[in-house]
């Protein structure tokens, strides 16, 4: 008598079939994104099948963005997508590299399984290889944080490396300066909310710049000051409308227009009292998350207060953070409210749009990267590129040790694993050699994507490392093996 465990129509895979299915799914994900790896990697054009209203078009070579946009059924493939997401959240860049490396390791594992090697033996060999690779990487890491000039140059090199594979590669030197200047303003903090990125279509990408202070993409009210010095700012989330009864389902019946006029007059007086309470706090700038109707806007103008309406929740949260204030919703206890402060609040024009700039904010780390570009897709990808670079730099400041790129670190680890494998008896050494081969695939893919002879370049790179030149790497622009220090 058989017992049915699964729902009707469910399928079950076991042993070899299950392993093969998962490995093939993960390798397919790696092969999907590996063509985007490196400074010569290709972009992907993603078209959403369910876009409503918008065009649903994404042009990117960011691994996490690509993988998040693709529906997957394979369990192992989903694990690789999660790895990419975690890398994006924790570090910001390297999302493609982690997927490709994981896929290459699984490709080597598949070949070992074909040789009838037990999975546990492979896993033990891989763990020994990881320990050797990590030890080699840590011993090769250097830190120049005590040398300010060299430290800044290291940060610029990291930013240029991150931007080299992005849409901003042509202007990577300019944007590297922008990213480093923005991150150094944080004074060691990894809270990136103080760095805002604003996208404005039009102009050239090279017209982008770093602005000191916080820029809010909103307009100042009619007949109100366009420049305020020594600003005292109240950030609020409160209704400033006069034509709504706030009791749900309530109805008011009047018998003549005089009663209606009395009702409107009472509403206006109620709003006047609210504005007077706000003005009595001695503020000269009022920023509200909700709408400000014409009547209270006129009252603020009469009081000489700059009022900004409909600042979205992200806007008021960031503004409160950088000005040192708190978001208020009632004004009956002004002594409990914390006002924000900054040196100047002024109206500026970016492209054809008017915006509000808060300069000299209490949290001096605040700054805004203003991005210009020809298309929405270009700006979106530029924003992702800047975010990746800023995230990597902030993590580098928290952990100042650096290693060298261009396939240098991968070949260094591969050599260390190969050397360690010679001292390990049994089949585990075969698994370690397979792990080393997977590491060597990273510079191979970089060279392939650049249209170079990968077999020749990687063989020369390997020979250089075995010759003691442990800082050798690939220069994909010149197509040669070089000393990557200072590149």
Tab-separated table of C-alpha atoms in Angstrom:
chain	number	residue	atom	x	y	z
A	1	UNK	CA	0.000	0.000	0.000
A	2	UNK	CA	1.592	3.293	-1.118
A	3	UNK	CA	1.096	6.605	0.646
A	4	UNK	CA	0.985	9.807	-1.406
A	5	UNK	CA	3.230	12.465	0.171
A	6	UNK	CA	3.061	15.201	-2.463
A	7	UNK	CA	0.238	17.021	-4.175
A	8	UNK	CA	-0.979	15.580	-7.438
A	9	UNK	CA	1.232	16.715	-10.315
A	10	UNK	CA	4.263	17.383	-8.066
A	11	UNK	CA	7.635	16.021	-9.229
A	12	UNK	CA	10.469	14.695	-7.090
A	13	UNK	CA	14.156	14.576	-7.942
A	14	UNK	CA	16.714	12.581	-5.995
A	15	UNK	CA	20.442	11.939	-5.789
A	16	UNK	CA	22.273	12.472	-9.101
A	17	UNK	CA	19.320	14.036	-10.908
A	18	UNK	CA	18.698	16.560	-8.109
A	19	UNK	CA	22.390	17.504	-7.937
A	20	UNK	CA	22.683	17.833	-11.698
A	21	UNK	CA	19.516	19.944	-11.947
A	22	UNK	CA	20.752	22.389	-9.297
A	23	UNK	CA	24.270	22.625	-10.690
A	24	UNK	CA	23.038	23.236	-14.243
A	25	UNK	CA	20.633	25.958	-13.005
A	26	UNK	CA	23.395	27.768	-11.102
A	27	UNK	CA	25.854	27.508	-13.997
A	28	UNK	CA	23.199	28.922	-16.345
A	29	UNK	CA	22.856	32.004	-14.092
A	30	UNK	CA	26.638	32.450	-14.053
A	31	UNK	CA	26.803	32.153	-17.853
A	32	UNK	CA	23.973	34.673	-18.144
A	33	UNK	CA	25.842	37.469	-16.343
A	34	UNK	CA	29.502	36.643	-17.016
A	35	UNK	CA	29.487	38.573	-20.308
A	36	UNK	CA	28.945	41.768	-18.246
A	37	UNK	CA	32.084	41.218	-16.109
A	38	UNK	CA	34.993	43.634	-16.225
A	39	UNK	CA	35.698	46.992	-17.883
A	40	UNK	CA	34.983	45.536	-21.333
A	41	UNK	CA	31.799	43.719	-20.277
A	42	UNK	CA	28.586	44.130	-22.259
A	43	UNK	CA	25.343	45.740	-21.092
A	44	UNK	CA	22.063	43.832	-20.989
A	45	UNK	CA	18.777	45.272	-22.268
A	46	UNK	CA	15.895	44.008	-20.124
A	47	UNK	CA	12.293	44.467	-21.254
A	48	UNK	CA	9.611	43.841	-18.639
A	49	UNK	CA	6.689	41.736	-19.875
A	50	UNK	CA	4.284	43.269	-17.348
A	51	UNK	CA	5.158	46.974	-17.509
A	52	UNK	CA	2.118	49.180	-17.192
A	53	UNK	CA	2.314	52.809	-18.201
A	54	UNK	CA	6.125	52.968	-18.336
A	55	UNK	CA	8.285	51.344	-20.987
A	56	UNK	CA	9.667	48.789	-18.510
A	57	UNK	CA	13.092	49.056	-20.172
A	58	UNK	CA	16.332	48.628	-18.213
A	59	UNK	CA	19.817	48.948	-19.719
A	60	UNK	CA	22.432	47.763	-17.217
A	61	UNK	CA	25.443	45.566	-16.568
A	62	UNK	CA	24.893	45.461	-12.809
A	63	UNK	CA	24.600	41.803	-11.799
A	64	UNK	CA	22.132	42.357	-8.955
A	65	UNK	CA	19.829	44.477	-11.152
A	66	UNK	CA	19.868	41.877	-13.938
A	67	UNK	CA	19.187	38.926	-11.637
A	68	UNK	CA	16.456	40.732	-9.690
A	69	UNK	CA	14.647	41.402	-12.967
A	70	UNK	CA	14.580	37.797	-14.173
A	71	UNK	CA	12.003	35.256	-12.918
A	72	UNK	CA	13.688	31.952	-12.017
A	73	UNK	CA	12.316	28.544	-11.061
A	74	UNK	CA	15.527	26.666	-10.280
A	75	UNK	CA	16.317	26.503	-6.544
A	76	UNK	CA	20.113	26.795	-6.900
A	77	UNK	CA	19.706	29.678	-9.353
A	78	UNK	CA	17.620	31.503	-6.729
A	79	UNK	CA	20.417	30.960	-4.182
A	80	UNK	CA	22.851	32.681	-6.557
A	81	UNK	CA	20.419	35.573	-6.955
A	82	UNK	CA	20.248	35.908	-3.156
A	83	UNK	CA	24.058	35.859	-2.965
A	84	UNK	CA	24.102	38.729	-5.457
A	85	UNK	CA	21.493	40.690	-3.457
A	86	UNK	CA	23.443	40.269	-0.200
A	87	UNK	CA	26.638	41.414	-1.931
A	88	UNK	CA	24.771	44.454	-3.245
A	89	UNK	CA	23.393	45.293	0.213
A	90	UNK	CA	26.624	44.698	2.140
A	91	UNK	CA	29.276	45.996	-0.259
A	92	UNK	CA	27.516	47.605	-3.229
A	93	UNK	CA	29.692	46.197	-6.002
A	94	UNK	CA	30.992	42.777	-7.037
A	95	UNK	CA	27.491	41.399	-7.593
A	96	UNK	CA	28.449	39.840	-10.929
A	97	UNK	CA	31.767	38.490	-9.644
A	98	UNK	CA	30.225	36.515	-6.771
A	99	UNK	CA	27.713	34.847	-9.109
A	100	UNK	CA	30.303	34.008	-11.745
A	101	UNK	CA	32.775	32.641	-9.174
A	102	UNK	CA	30.082	30.499	-7.529
A	103	UNK	CA	29.030	29.163	-10.937
A	104	UNK	CA	32.624	28.333	-11.902
A	105	UNK	CA	33.183	26.488	-8.608
A	106	UNK	CA	30.019	24.464	-9.259
A	107	UNK	CA	31.202	23.759	-12.817
A	108	UNK	CA	34.379	22.236	-11.383
A	109	UNK	CA	32.328	20.314	-8.816
A	110	UNK	CA	30.209	18.852	-11.614
A	111	UNK	CA	33.321	17.471	-13.308
A	112	UNK	CA	34.471	15.912	-10.027
A	113	UNK	CA	31.048	14.319	-9.557
A	114	UNK	CA	31.335	12.841	-13.053
A	115	UNK	CA	34.558	11.159	-11.837
A	116	UNK	CA	32.477	9.495	-9.086
A	117	UNK	CA	33.990	11.590	-6.283
A	118	UNK	CA	31.724	11.801	-3.248
A	119	UNK	CA	30.133	15.248	-2.592
A	120	UNK	CA	31.439	15.312	0.998
A	121	UNK	CA	35.006	14.767	-0.229
A	122	UNK	CA	34.587	17.655	-2.670
A	123	UNK	CA	33.175	19.883	0.074
A	124	UNK	CA	36.068	19.074	2.434
A	125	UNK	CA	38.583	19.870	-0.316
A	126	UNK	CA	36.819	23.140	-1.127
A	127	UNK	CA	36.862	24.158	2.556
A	128	UNK	CA	40.611	23.579	2.760
A	129	UNK	CA	40.996	25.604	-0.444
A	130	UNK	CA	38.910	28.476	0.969
A	131	UNK	CA	41.086	28.599	4.100
A	132	UNK	CA	44.277	28.752	1.991
A	133	UNK	CA	42.817	31.373	-0.362
A	134	UNK	CA	41.611	33.583	2.504
A	135	UNK	CA	45.009	33.354	4.247
A	136	UNK	CA	46.803	34.374	1.025
A	137	UNK	CA	44.388	37.257	0.434
A	138	UNK	CA	44.755	38.603	3.981
A	139	UNK	CA	48.552	38.401	3.850
A	140	UNK	CA	48.586	40.341	0.553
A	141	UNK	CA	46.246	43.099	1.800
A	142	UNK	CA	47.764	46.525	2.470
A	143	UNK	CA	46.484	49.655	4.202
A	144	UNK	CA	47.639	53.234	3.618
A	145	UNK	CA	45.169	54.936	5.947
A	146	UNK	CA	47.974	56.630	7.892
A	147	UNK	CA	49.316	58.300	4.723
A	148	UNK	CA	46.603	60.778	3.747
A	149	UNK	CA	47.789	61.420	0.177
A	150	UNK	CA	48.284	57.724	-0.623
A	151	UNK	CA	44.996	56.856	1.110
A	152	UNK	CA	43.089	59.272	-1.117
A	153	UNK	CA	44.840	57.855	-4.183
A	154	UNK	CA	43.831	54.328	-3.097
A	155	UNK	CA	40.203	55.453	-2.753
A	156	UNK	CA	40.321	57.083	-6.191
A	157	UNK	CA	41.737	53.855	-7.665
A	158	UNK	CA	38.944	51.818	-6.067
A	159	UNK	CA	36.313	54.251	-7.392
A	160	UNK	CA	37.847	54.146	-10.896
A	161	UNK	CA	37.886	50.330	-10.787
A	162	UNK	CA	34.219	50.224	-9.812
A	163	UNK	CA	33.224	52.779	-12.463
A	164	UNK	CA	35.366	51.197	-15.221
A	165	UNK	CA	32.747	48.549	-15.907
A	166	UNK	CA	29.836	50.992	-15.759
A	167	UNK	CA	28.171	53.407	-18.127
A	168	UNK	CA	30.272	56.222	-16.593
A	169	UNK	CA	33.575	54.614	-17.657
A	170	UNK	CA	34.362	57.414	-20.149
A	171	UNK	CA	34.273	59.989	-17.326
A	172	UNK	CA	35.510	57.708	-14.550
A	173	UNK	CA	38.239	60.119	-13.376
A	174	UNK	CA	35.732	62.924	-12.791
A	175	UNK	CA	33.150	60.703	-11.102
A	176	UNK	CA	35.822	59.010	-8.976
A	177	UNK	CA	36.658	62.452	-7.548
A	178	UNK	CA	32.945	63.145	-6.982
A	179	UNK	CA	32.411	59.831	-5.141
A	180	UNK	CA	35.562	60.128	-2.995
A	181	UNK	CA	34.770	63.731	-2.011
A	182	UNK	CA	31.197	62.714	-1.096
A	183	UNK	CA	32.275	59.737	1.025
A	184	UNK	CA	35.088	61.597	2.818
A	185	UNK	CA	32.497	64.142	3.964
A	186	UNK	CA	30.843	61.351	5.964
A	187	UNK	CA	33.915	61.256	8.257
A	188	UNK	CA	33.914	57.475	8.575
A	189	UNK	CA	30.132	56.954	8.767
A	190	UNK	CA	28.571	54.281	6.544
A	191	UNK	CA	25.144	56.014	6.593
A	192	UNK	CA	24.688	56.886	2.927
A	193	UNK	CA	21.369	58.732	3.520
A	194	UNK	CA	23.380	61.939	3.831
A	195	UNK	CA	24.454	61.586	0.195
A	196	UNK	CA	21.562	62.302	-2.128
A	197	UNK	CA	21.502	61.578	-5.854
A	198	UNK	CA	19.299	63.727	-8.110
A	199	UNK	CA	18.726	62.808	-11.769
A	200	UNK	CA	17.832	65.468	-14.318
A	201	UNK	CA	17.469	64.621	-17.996
A	202	UNK	CA	19.264	66.931	-20.397
A	203	UNK	CA	22.816	68.071	-20.940
A	204	UNK	CA	25.856	65.793	-21.037
A	205	UNK	CA	26.933	63.234	-18.454
A	206	UNK	CA	30.066	65.334	-17.941
A	207	UNK	CA	27.816	68.213	-16.759
A	208	UNK	CA	27.110	66.250	-13.549
A	209	UNK	CA	28.580	67.667	-10.335
A	210	UNK	CA	28.753	67.358	-6.556
A	211	UNK	CA	26.808	70.045	-4.702
A	212	UNK	CA	27.559	71.063	-1.130
A	213	UNK	CA	24.359	70.736	0.892
A	214	UNK	CA	20.985	69.040	0.485
A	215	UNK	CA	18.835	69.659	-2.603
A	216	UNK	CA	15.072	69.106	-2.412
A	217	UNK	CA	13.286	68.596	-5.725
A	218	UNK	CA	10.402	70.906	-4.785
A	219	UNK	CA	9.311	74.509	-5.369
A	220	UNK	CA	8.925	77.408	-2.958
A	221	UNK	CA	5.403	78.836	-2.425
A	222	UNK	CA	4.073	81.880	-4.272
A	223	UNK	CA	5.227	85.358	-3.077
A	224	UNK	CA	7.568	83.844	-0.490
A	225	UNK	CA	11.286	84.578	0.071
A	226	UNK	CA	13.606	82.919	-2.472
A	227	UNK	CA	16.667	83.157	-0.196
A	228	UNK	CA	16.810	82.746	3.572
A	229	UNK	CA	20.047	83.121	5.570
A	230	UNK	CA	20.468	81.698	9.060
A	231	UNK	CA	17.547	79.342	8.427
A	232	UNK	CA	15.527	77.894	11.316
A	233	UNK	CA	13.623	74.987	9.770
A	234	UNK	CA	10.498	73.196	10.933
A	235	UNK	CA	10.017	69.855	9.175
A	236	UNK	CA	6.399	68.691	9.514
A	237	UNK	CA	3.919	66.075	8.437
A	238	UNK	CA	0.591	67.814	9.062
A	239	UNK	CA	-2.555	68.637	7.045
A	240	UNK	CA	-2.587	72.256	5.805
A	241	UNK	CA	-5.890	72.125	3.909
A	242	UNK	CA	-9.119	73.931	4.838
A	243	UNK	CA	-11.836	72.357	2.745
A	244	UNK	CA	-12.174	68.912	4.313
A	245	UNK	CA	-14.167	67.677	7.282
A	246	UNK	CA	-11.827	65.332	9.110
A	247	UNK	CA	-14.527	62.996	10.513
A	248	UNK	CA	-15.093	60.083	8.169
A	249	UNK	CA	-18.675	59.886	6.910
A	250	UNK	CA	-19.666	63.217	8.488
A	251	UNK	CA	-22.204	65.429	6.677
A	252	UNK	CA	-23.100	69.044	7.319
A	253	UNK	CA	-26.452	70.499	6.212
A	254	UNK	CA	-27.000	74.232	5.976
A	255	UNK	CA	-30.246	76.077	5.283
A	256	UNK	CA	-28.779	79.172	3.611
A	257	UNK	CA	-25.520	80.499	2.179
A	258	UNK	CA	-24.859	82.657	5.264
A	259	UNK	CA	-24.379	79.530	7.356
A	260	UNK	CA	-22.026	78.152	4.706
A	261	UNK	CA	-20.027	81.382	4.827
A	262	UNK	CA	-19.820	81.102	8.641
A	263	UNK	CA	-18.542	77.545	8.260
A	264	UNK	CA	-15.866	78.600	5.779
A	265	UNK	CA	-14.888	81.520	8.005
A	266	UNK	CA	-14.478	79.176	10.982
A	267	UNK	CA	-12.289	76.869	8.906
A	268	UNK	CA	-10.114	79.784	7.785
A	269	UNK	CA	-9.754	81.075	11.334
A	270	UNK	CA	-8.802	77.600	12.510
A	271	UNK	CA	-6.092	77.452	9.849
A	272	UNK	CA	-4.951	81.016	10.717
A	273	UNK	CA	-4.501	79.940	14.338
A	274	UNK	CA	-2.474	76.913	13.240
A	275	UNK	CA	-0.182	79.042	11.050
A	276	UNK	CA	0.255	81.556	13.901
A	277	UNK	CA	1.316	78.721	16.217
A	278	UNK	CA	3.895	77.638	13.662
A	279	UNK	CA	5.140	81.197	13.069
A	280	UNK	CA	5.400	81.813	16.830
A	281	UNK	CA	8.233	79.274	17.030
A	282	UNK	CA	10.534	81.783	15.356
A	283	UNK	CA	11.059	79.748	12.196
A	284	UNK	CA	11.688	81.167	8.758
A	285	UNK	CA	11.433	77.927	6.702
A	286	UNK	CA	8.523	75.463	6.872
A	287	UNK	CA	8.746	72.117	5.022
A	288	UNK	CA	5.633	69.947	4.984
A	289	UNK	CA	5.208	66.417	3.686
A	290	UNK	CA	1.560	67.106	2.826
A	291	UNK	CA	-0.023	69.752	0.607
A	292	UNK	CA	-0.227	73.417	1.656
A	293	UNK	CA	-3.376	75.045	0.284
A	294	UNK	CA	-3.582	78.613	-1.037
A	295	UNK	CA	-4.883	80.216	2.168
A	296	UNK	CA	-2.144	78.957	4.536
A	297	UNK	CA	0.416	79.573	1.780
A	298	UNK	CA	-0.691	83.228	1.708
A	299	UNK	CA	-0.476	83.425	5.521
A	300	UNK	CA	3.101	82.067	5.426
A	301	UNK	CA	3.991	84.633	2.757
A	302	UNK	CA	2.541	87.448	4.907
A	303	UNK	CA	4.665	86.217	7.827
A	304	UNK	CA	7.808	86.167	5.647
A	305	UNK	CA	8.185	82.395	6.001
A	306	UNK	CA	9.410	80.200	3.139
A	307	UNK	CA	6.976	77.262	2.827
A	308	UNK	CA	7.670	74.105	0.831
A	309	UNK	CA	4.847	71.628	0.292
A	310	UNK	CA	4.524	67.971	-0.668
A	311	UNK	CA	8.087	66.981	0.213
A	312	UNK	CA	7.762	63.196	-0.019
A	313	UNK	CA	8.476	61.023	3.005
A	314	UNK	CA	12.015	60.202	1.858
A	315	UNK	CA	12.619	63.932	1.392
A	316	UNK	CA	11.446	65.013	4.860
A	317	UNK	CA	13.264	62.091	6.529
A	318	UNK	CA	16.564	63.026	4.888
A	319	UNK	CA	16.004	66.731	5.481
A	320	UNK	CA	15.355	66.158	9.190
A	321	UNK	CA	18.507	64.032	9.339
A	322	UNK	CA	20.845	66.528	7.676
A	323	UNK	CA	19.462	69.673	9.360
A	324	UNK	CA	19.367	68.124	12.826
A	325	UNK	CA	15.620	68.580	13.283
A	326	UNK	CA	12.712	66.260	13.973
A	327	UNK	CA	9.486	65.730	12.054
A	328	UNK	CA	6.559	67.397	13.845
A	329	UNK	CA	2.862	66.646	13.490
A	330	UNK	CA	1.333	68.907	16.180
A	331	UNK	CA	2.350	72.324	17.497
A	332	UNK	CA	0.686	72.619	20.909
A	333	UNK	CA	3.965	72.038	22.794
A	334	UNK	CA	6.612	74.026	20.895
A	335	UNK	CA	9.188	73.457	23.642
A	336	UNK	CA	9.217	69.747	22.775
A	337	UNK	CA	9.895	70.297	19.074
A	338	UNK	CA	13.421	70.218	17.695
A	339	UNK	CA	14.048	72.657	14.859
A	340	UNK	CA	16.575	72.097	12.082
A	341	UNK	CA	19.169	74.665	11.064
A	342	UNK	CA	21.380	75.522	8.129
A	343	UNK	CA	23.249	78.564	6.808
A	344	UNK	CA	21.183	79.236	3.682
A	345	UNK	CA	18.047	78.028	1.963
A	346	UNK	CA	17.753	79.200	-1.621
A	347	UNK	CA	16.028	78.451	-4.899
A	348	UNK	CA	18.301	77.096	-7.625
A	349	UNK	CA	17.729	76.000	-11.224
A	350	UNK	CA	19.010	72.669	-12.554
A	351	UNK	CA	18.295	72.218	-16.234
A	352	UNK	CA	14.821	73.732	-16.585
A	353	UNK	CA	13.565	72.854	-13.099
A	354	UNK	CA	13.525	74.921	-9.941
A	355	UNK	CA	14.675	73.240	-6.740
A	356	UNK	CA	15.497	74.197	-3.152
A	357	UNK	CA	19.049	73.934	-1.825
A	358	UNK	CA	19.833	73.728	1.904
A	359	UNK	CA	23.458	74.857	2.272
A	360	UNK	CA	25.684	74.593	5.354
A	361	UNK	CA	23.407	72.092	7.091
A	362	UNK	CA	23.910	71.179	10.759
A	363	UNK	CA	25.107	67.715	9.707
A	364	UNK	CA	28.019	69.026	7.638
A	365	UNK	CA	28.383	65.702	5.850
A	366	UNK	CA	25.312	66.312	3.651
A	367	UNK	CA	25.904	66.625	-0.078
A	368	UNK	CA	24.062	65.971	-3.328
A	369	UNK	CA	25.293	64.378	-6.546
A	370	UNK	CA	23.466	65.974	-9.486
A	371	UNK	CA	23.433	63.661	-12.503
A	372	UNK	CA	22.743	64.860	-16.050
A	373	UNK	CA	22.237	62.682	-19.114
A	374	UNK	CA	20.391	62.241	-22.354
A	375	UNK	CA	17.899	59.481	-21.489
A	376	UNK	CA	16.089	58.066	-18.484
A	377	UNK	CA	17.828	54.694	-18.888
A	378	UNK	CA	21.211	56.431	-18.963
A	379	UNK	CA	20.424	58.323	-15.765
A	380	UNK	CA	19.126	55.211	-13.999
A	381	UNK	CA	22.292	53.275	-14.818
A	382	UNK	CA	24.459	56.261	-13.847
A	383	UNK	CA	22.670	56.377	-10.479
A	384	UNK	CA	23.311	52.654	-9.933
A	385	UNK	CA	26.986	53.179	-10.847
A	386	UNK	CA	27.420	56.092	-8.434
A	387	UNK	CA	25.619	54.189	-5.671
A	388	UNK	CA	27.916	51.167	-6.161
A	389	UNK	CA	31.054	53.308	-6.030
A	390	UNK	CA	29.911	55.253	-2.955
A	391	UNK	CA	28.907	52.048	-1.134
A	392	UNK	CA	32.274	50.393	-1.857
A	393	UNK	CA	34.193	53.494	-0.738
A	394	UNK	CA	32.245	53.787	2.524
A	395	UNK	CA	32.995	50.112	3.289
A	396	UNK	CA	36.664	50.669	2.414
A	397	UNK	CA	36.884	53.501	4.935
A	398	UNK	CA	35.387	51.187	7.575
A	399	UNK	CA	37.791	48.343	6.554
A	400	UNK	CA	40.881	50.094	5.080
A	401	UNK	CA	42.788	47.039	3.832
A	402	UNK	CA	42.894	46.758	0.030
A	403	UNK	CA	43.973	44.097	-2.467
A	404	UNK	CA	44.804	44.473	-6.138
A	405	UNK	CA	42.482	43.757	-9.073
A	406	UNK	CA	42.929	42.858	-12.707
A	407	UNK	CA	42.967	39.140	-11.884
A	408	UNK	CA	45.919	39.654	-9.519
A	409	UNK	CA	44.135	38.545	-6.329
A	410	UNK	CA	42.458	35.566	-8.017
A	411	UNK	CA	45.763	34.297	-9.399
A	412	UNK	CA	47.443	34.884	-6.033
A	413	UNK	CA	44.783	32.792	-4.297
A	414	UNK	CA	44.921	30.147	-7.035
A	415	UNK	CA	48.694	29.766	-6.539
A	416	UNK	CA	48.270	29.509	-2.753
A	417	UNK	CA	45.589	26.805	-3.140
A	418	UNK	CA	47.718	24.871	-5.650
A	419	UNK	CA	50.694	24.988	-3.271
A	420	UNK	CA	48.543	23.842	-0.341
A	421	UNK	CA	47.026	21.008	-2.416
A	422	UNK	CA	50.484	19.455	-2.878
A	423	UNK	CA	50.655	18.859	0.891
A	424	UNK	CA	47.181	17.345	1.241
A	425	UNK	CA	46.932	13.560	0.787
A	426	UNK	CA	44.033	11.786	-0.891
A	427	UNK	CA	41.212	12.943	-3.132
A	428	UNK	CA	40.752	16.239	-1.268
A	429	UNK	CA	43.809	17.588	-3.090
A	430	UNK	CA	42.014	17.005	-6.419
A	431	UNK	CA	39.075	19.111	-5.169
A	432	UNK	CA	41.511	21.830	-4.076
A	433	UNK	CA	43.117	21.879	-7.524
A	434	UNK	CA	39.639	22.195	-9.058
A	435	UNK	CA	38.936	25.185	-6.761
A	436	UNK	CA	42.197	26.805	-7.903
A	437	UNK	CA	41.139	26.274	-11.521
A	438	UNK	CA	37.791	27.988	-10.803
A	439	UNK	CA	39.673	31.000	-9.397
A	440	UNK	CA	41.776	31.171	-12.584
A	441	UNK	CA	38.579	31.365	-14.607
A	442	UNK	CA	37.959	34.928	-13.348
A	443	UNK	CA	40.905	36.531	-15.238
A	444	UNK	CA	40.084	34.204	-18.165
A	445	UNK	CA	36.544	35.622	-18.393
A	446	UNK	CA	37.874	39.202	-18.052
A	447	UNK	CA	40.215	38.617	-21.003
A	448	UNK	CA	37.532	36.877	-23.085
A	449	UNK	CA	35.121	39.791	-22.567
A	450	UNK	CA	37.828	42.184	-23.767
A	451	UNK	CA	38.271	40.160	-26.984
A	452	UNK	CA	41.832	39.147	-26.025
A	453	UNK	CA	43.636	35.778	-26.187
A	454	UNK	CA	42.703	34.568	-22.705
A	455	UNK	CA	44.738	31.334	-22.870
A	456	UNK	CA	47.967	33.246	-23.611
A	457	UNK	CA	47.328	36.081	-21.132
A	458	UNK	CA	46.309	33.863	-18.211
A	459	UNK	CA	49.270	31.525	-18.825
A	460	UNK	CA	51.635	34.533	-18.753
A	461	UNK	CA	49.922	35.881	-15.630
A	462	UNK	CA	50.257	32.516	-13.904
A	463	UNK	CA	53.947	32.308	-14.864
A	464	UNK	CA	54.526	35.825	-13.473
A	465	UNK	CA	53.013	34.863	-10.115
A	466	UNK	CA	55.077	31.667	-9.923
A	467	UNK	CA	58.120	33.826	-10.729
A	468	UNK	CA	57.469	35.800	-7.517
A	469	UNK	CA	55.772	38.810	-9.161
A	470	UNK	CA	52.777	38.669	-6.819
A	471	UNK	CA	51.372	42.054	-7.882
A	472	UNK	CA	51.024	41.128	-11.568
A	473	UNK	CA	47.603	41.513	-13.175
A	474	UNK	CA	45.895	42.041	-16.511
A	475	UNK	CA	45.728	45.425	-18.239
A	476	UNK	CA	42.707	44.861	-20.469
A	477	UNK	CA	43.129	48.190	-22.253
A	478	UNK	CA	46.675	47.357	-23.405
A	479	UNK	CA	46.134	43.589	-23.570
A	480	UNK	CA	49.197	42.801	-21.478
A	481	UNK	CA	50.360	41.477	-18.080
A	482	UNK	CA	51.535	44.399	-15.929
A	483	UNK	CA	52.385	45.310	-12.350
A	484	UNK	CA	49.004	46.596	-11.139
A	485	UNK	CA	50.380	48.645	-8.215
A	486	UNK	CA	49.543	52.291	-8.928
A	487	UNK	CA	47.401	51.438	-11.972
